[in-house]
Coordinates of C-alpha atoms in Angstrom, one line a residue:
X1 CA 18.0 -19.7 37.5
X2 CA 15.9 -16.9 36.8
X3 CA 11.9 -16.0 35.7
X4 CA 12.3 -13.0 33.4
X5 CA 9.3 -10.8 32.5
X6 CA 9.8 -8.5 29.9
X7 CA 6.9 -5.5 30.5
X8 CA 7.0 -6.1 33.9
X9 CA 5.0 -2.6 34.1
X10 CA 2.6 -3.2 31.7
X11 CA -1.5 -4.4 32.2
X12 CA -0.7 -8.1 31.8
X13 CA 2.5 -7.9 33.3
X14 CA 2.2 -6.8 36.8
X15 CA -0.4 -9.3 37.2
X16 CA 2.0 -11.9 36.1
X17 CA 4.9 -10.8 38.7
X18 CA 2.5 -10.6 41.1
X19 CA 1.2 -14.1 40.1
X20 CA 4.7 -15.2 40.7
X21 CA 5.6 -13.9 43.8
X22 CA 2.5 -16.2 45.4
X23 CA 4.3 -19.4 43.9
X24 CA 8.1 -18.5 44.1
X25 CA 10.6 -16.5 45.8
X26 CA 11.2 -13.1 44.8
X27 CA 14.7 -13.1 44.0
X28 CA 14.1 -15.5 41.2
X29 CA 12.2 -13.4 39.7
X30 CA 14.1 -10.8 36.9
X31 CA 11.1 -7.4 35.8
X32 CA 12.1 -6.4 32.8
X33 CA 11.4 -2.9 32.7
X34 CA 12.2 0.8 30.6
X35 CA 11.0 2.7 33.6
X36 CA 13.6 1.6 36.6
X37 CA 10.5 4.2 39.1
X38 CA 7.3 2.6 38.0
X39 CA 8.6 -1.1 39.3
X40 CA 9.8 -0.1 42.8
X41 CA 7.2 -1.8 44.8
X42 CA 8.8 -5.1 42.8
X43 CA 12.2 -3.7 43.6
X44 CA 10.9 -3.6 47.0
X45 CA 10.0 -6.5 47.3
X46 CA 12.8 -8.5 46.4
X47 CA 12.3 -8.5 42.5
X48 CA 15.6 -8.7 40.3
X49 CA 15.2 -5.3 38.0
X50 CA 16.5 -5.4 34.0
X51 CA 16.3 -2.1 32.3
X52 CA 15.8 -3.2 28.9
X53 CA 14.2 -1.3 25.3
X54 CA 12.9 -3.2 22.7
X55 CA 14.2 -0.6 20.5
X56 CA 17.7 -0.8 21.9
X57 CA 18.9 -4.2 21.4
X58 CA 22.2 -3.6 22.8
X59 CA 20.2 -3.0 26.3
X60 CA 19.2 -7.5 25.7
X61 CA 22.7 -8.3 25.5
X62 CA 23.8 -10.2 28.8
X63 CA 20.0 -9.7 30.0
X64 CA 19.0 -13.3 29.8
X65 CA 20.9 -16.4 31.8
X66 CA 21.2 -19.5 30.3
X67 CA 18.4 -22.5 31.9
X68 CA 16.1 -18.7 32.5
X69 CA 12.1 -19.0 31.0
X70 CA 11.6 -16.1 29.8
X71 CA 7.6 -14.8 29.2
X72 CA 8.1 -12.0 26.2
X73 CA 4.9 -10.3 26.3
X74 CA 3.7 -8.7 22.8
X75 CA 4.8 -4.5 22.3
X76 CA 2.0 -2.1 22.6
X77 CA 3.8 0.4 20.1
X78 CA 1.6 -0.9 16.6
X79 CA 3.6 1.9 14.7
X80 CA 8.0 0.4 15.4
X81 CA 7.2 -2.6 13.5
X82 CA 6.5 -5.6 16.8
X83 CA 8.0 -8.1 15.0
X84 CA 11.7 -6.3 14.4
X85 CA 10.8 -5.8 18.7
X86 CA 10.7 -9.4 19.7
X87 CA 12.9 -10.4 16.9
X88 CA 16.0 -8.6 19.3
X89 CA 14.6 -10.5 22.7
X90 CA 14.7 -14.2 20.4
X91 CA 18.4 -13.2 19.5
X92 CA 18.8 -12.7 22.9
X93 CA 17.6 -15.6 24.7
X94 CA 19.0 -17.8 22.2
X95 CA 22.1 -16.5 22.0
X96 CA 22.0 -17.0 26.6
X97 CA 20.6 -20.7 25.7
X98 CA 17.2 -20.1 27.6
X99 CA 15.4 -23.3 28.7
X100 CA 12.1 -22.2 28.4
X101 CA 10.4 -18.4 26.0
X102 CA 6.5 -17.9 26.3
X103 CA 4.9 -15.7 23.5
X104 CA 1.7 -14.0 24.4
X105 CA 0.2 -14.0 20.9
X106 CA -3.6 -14.3 19.1
X107 CA -5.9 -17.0 19.0
X108 CA -4.7 -19.1 15.7
X109 CA -8.4 -18.1 14.7
X110 CA -7.7 -14.6 13.8
X111 CA -7.3 -13.0 10.9
X112 CA -7.3 -9.8 11.2
X113 CA -4.4 -7.3 11.0
X114 CA -3.6 -7.5 14.3
X115 CA -2.8 -10.8 14.0
X116 CA 0.1 -10.3 11.7
X117 CA 2.6 -9.2 14.1
X118 CA 1.8 -12.6 16.3
X119 CA 2.2 -15.0 13.0
X120 CA 5.5 -13.3 12.9
X121 CA 6.5 -13.3 15.6
X122 CA 5.5 -16.6 16.1
X123 CA 7.4 -17.8 12.3
X124 CA 11.0 -15.9 14.5
X125 CA 9.7 -18.3 17.7
X126 CA 9.4 -21.4 16.0
X127 CA 12.5 -20.7 13.6
X128 CA 15.2 -20.0 16.3
X129 CA 14.7 -23.8 17.8
X130 CA 14.0 -22.1 21.4
X131 CA 11.9 -24.2 23.5
X132 CA 8.4 -22.3 23.5
X133 CA 5.4 -22.2 24.3
X134 CA 3.0 -19.4 22.5
X135 CA 0.8 -18.2 24.6
X136 CA -2.1 -17.2 22.1
X137 CA -4.6 -15.1 24.9
X138 CA -7.8 -14.4 23.5
X139 CA -9.6 -10.7 24.0
X140 CA -9.6 -9.1 27.4
X141 CA -12.9 -7.9 29.1
X142 CA -10.8 -5.2 30.4
X143 CA -10.8 -3.8 26.8
X144 CA -14.2 -2.9 26.7
X145 CA -14.8 -2.0 31.1
X146 CA -11.8 0.4 31.2
X147 CA -13.7 1.8 27.9
X148 CA -16.9 2.5 30.1
X149 CA -17.1 6.3 30.5
X150 CA -18.8 7.1 26.9
X151 CA -20.8 3.6 27.2
X152 CA -22.7 5.3 30.3
X153 CA -23.0 8.6 28.8
X154 CA -23.9 7.9 25.7
X155 CA -26.7 5.0 27.4
X156 CA -24.9 2.6 23.9
X157 CA -22.4 0.0 23.5
X158 CA -20.8 0.5 19.9
X159 CA -19.2 -2.1 17.7
X160 CA -19.4 -3.4 14.2
X161 CA -19.2 -7.0 15.2
X162 CA -23.2 -8.1 14.2
X163 CA -24.4 -11.1 16.2
X164 CA -20.2 -12.0 16.6
X165 CA -19.3 -13.4 20.5
X166 CA -15.8 -12.6 22.1
X167 CA -14.5 -15.7 24.6
X168 CA -12.6 -13.0 27.0
X169 CA -11.1 -13.1 29.9
X170 CA -9.8 -10.9 32.6
X171 CA -5.7 -9.6 32.5
X172 CA -5.1 -11.7 35.6
X173 CA -7.0 -14.7 33.8
X174 CA -4.5 -14.5 31.3
X175 CA -1.5 -14.0 33.7
X176 CA -2.6 -17.0 35.5
X177 CA -2.4 -19.5 33.0
X178 CA 1.6 -17.8 32.0
X179 CA 2.4 -18.4 35.5
X180 CA 1.2 -21.5 35.6
X181 CA 3.8 -22.4 32.7
X182 CA 6.6 -20.7 34.0
X183 CA 6.2 -22.3 36.9
X184 CA 5.7 -26.0 35.9
X185 CA 6.7 -28.6 33.8
X186 CA 6.1 -30.1 29.8
X187 CA 4.9 -27.1 28.4
X188 CA 8.1 -27.0 26.0
X189 CA 6.7 -26.9 22.2
X190 CA 2.9 -26.3 22.8
X191 CA 0.9 -24.1 21.8
X192 CA -2.4 -23.2 24.1
X193 CA -5.4 -21.7 22.4
X194 CA -6.8 -19.6 25.3
X195 CA -9.6 -17.7 26.0
X196 CA -13.1 -17.5 28.9
X197 CA -15.5 -20.0 29.5
X198 CA -18.6 -18.6 28.0
X199 CA -18.6 -16.2 24.6
X200 CA -20.9 -13.3 24.9
X201 CA -22.3 -11.0 22.5
X202 CA -22.5 -7.2 22.5
X203 CA -26.5 -7.4 23.0
X204 CA -25.8 -9.4 26.1
X205 CA -22.9 -7.0 27.2
X206 CA -26.0 -4.1 27.3
X207 CA -28.3 -6.3 29.0
X208 CA -25.4 -7.1 31.7
X209 CA -24.4 -3.4 31.8
X210 CA -28.4 -2.7 31.7
X211 CA -28.6 -5.1 34.5
X212 CA -25.9 -3.3 36.7
X213 CA -26.3 0.4 35.8
X214 CA -30.5 0.4 36.5
X215 CA -30.1 2.2 32.7
X216 CA -31.5 1.1 29.3
X217 CA -27.9 1.0 27.2
X218 CA -28.5 -0.1 23.6
X219 CA -26.1 -2.4 21.2
X220 CA -25.8 -0.6 18.2
X221 CA -24.2 -2.8 15.3
X222 CA -22.8 0.1 13.2
X223 CA -21.1 -0.2 9.4
X224 CA -16.6 -0.4 10.0
X225 CA -17.0 2.3 8.7
X226 CA -19.0 4.3 10.9
X227 CA -17.3 2.3 14.1
X228 CA -13.8 4.2 12.7
X229 CA -15.4 7.5 11.6
X230 CA -16.1 7.4 16.1
X231 CA -13.0 6.7 17.2
X232 CA -11.3 8.7 15.7
X233 CA -13.4 11.6 15.8
X234 CA -12.8 11.1 19.8
X235 CA -9.3 11.0 19.1
X236 CA -8.0 7.7 18.1
X237 CA -5.4 7.3 15.3
X238 CA -6.7 6.6 12.3
X239 CA -4.3 2.7 12.2
X240 CA -5.0 1.7 15.5
X241 CA -8.6 2.8 15.2
X242 CA -8.3 0.8 11.6
X243 CA -7.6 -2.5 14.1
X244 CA -9.9 -2.0 16.3
X245 CA -12.8 -2.0 13.5
X246 CA -10.4 -5.3 12.3
X247 CA -11.2 -7.2 14.8
X248 CA -14.5 -6.4 15.2
X249 CA -15.6 -7.6 11.6
X250 CA -13.0 -11.3 13.0
X251 CA -15.4 -11.2 16.2
X252 CA -18.4 -11.1 13.4
X253 CA -17.4 -14.5 11.6
X254 CA -16.5 -15.9 14.8
X255 CA -13.2 -16.1 14.8
X256 CA -12.7 -14.9 18.7
X257 CA -14.3 -17.7 20.0
X258 CA -12.1 -19.5 21.7
X259 CA -13.6 -23.0 23.2
X260 CA -10.1 -24.8 23.7
X261 CA -10.8 -24.8 27.4
X262 CA -6.5 -24.3 28.0
X263 CA -6.9 -20.6 29.7
X264 CA -9.1 -22.5 32.4
X265 CA -7.2 -25.8 32.4
X266 CA -3.8 -23.8 32.9
X267 CA -4.8 -21.4 35.4
X268 CA -6.8 -24.8 37.8
X269 CA -9.9 -22.4 38.4
X270 CA -12.6 -21.0 36.1
X271 CA -12.2 -17.9 34.2
X272 CA -13.7 -14.6 35.0
X273 CA -17.3 -14.2 34.5
X274 CA -17.9 -10.7 32.3
X275 CA -19.6 -9.8 35.0
X276 CA -17.5 -9.8 37.3
X277 CA -15.8 -7.6 35.7
X278 CA -18.2 -5.4 35.0
X279 CA -19.4 -5.3 38.5
X280 CA -15.7 -4.3 39.5
X281 CA -15.0 -1.5 37.0
X282 CA -18.5 0.2 38.2
X283 CA -17.0 0.4 41.5
X284 CA -13.5 1.3 40.1

């Protein structure tokens, strides 16, 4: 029996494997990667590596074993048909008879186009008959704190989210919830709505940045089409810019406020405050 993590060298996957190593012996962990070299540090610590690609179904053919617990971390190739990629993993997991397939989805309240692939994958997972756990991850602090350069250059937080609020948390927080499910009992056929303990507005985010940097940083709320122009002007593909602007529209409607408390409950601790994430990013 193994705990198998797909996308193990990605931003979230790395946190999951690191935290699993604190809970279970390394030989019980299988990290699924595309590039073995990127997982050399895991291999050196005794983690088993499996090379597979969502776009090559045959590579998942004999990857899973009966009784495995699998974390399917959603792919990030928005242009390659993510539900079909995820279906490859679901089919292979079903054929092997895995004990649990956990999937990193999106909040049930989210209506933005970003959620469409997640809803399709959830539907496929439920149709498979596999024991499942839906980890409906909210927004990540890092979606903002890793993009601070233009904010600090222009002394402005720009979003098309009005006065909407976001229950974000750190990747490490979401990883802790996944690890709790993968190493615990009683999570079969459960859906968890995951988000940070404290929701914040972009005006509050700008104020916290101002406090920590000593600069006057304002929040500029702009219409969606203006933000699309800014993002594409900065080199973002139009498809991805449209997705992000759609998320801002959902934030304005309150769709990324998650008040279930599931994340801190699963993690066994309060979620990371946004202010702490900003501090870490400014030091980085």
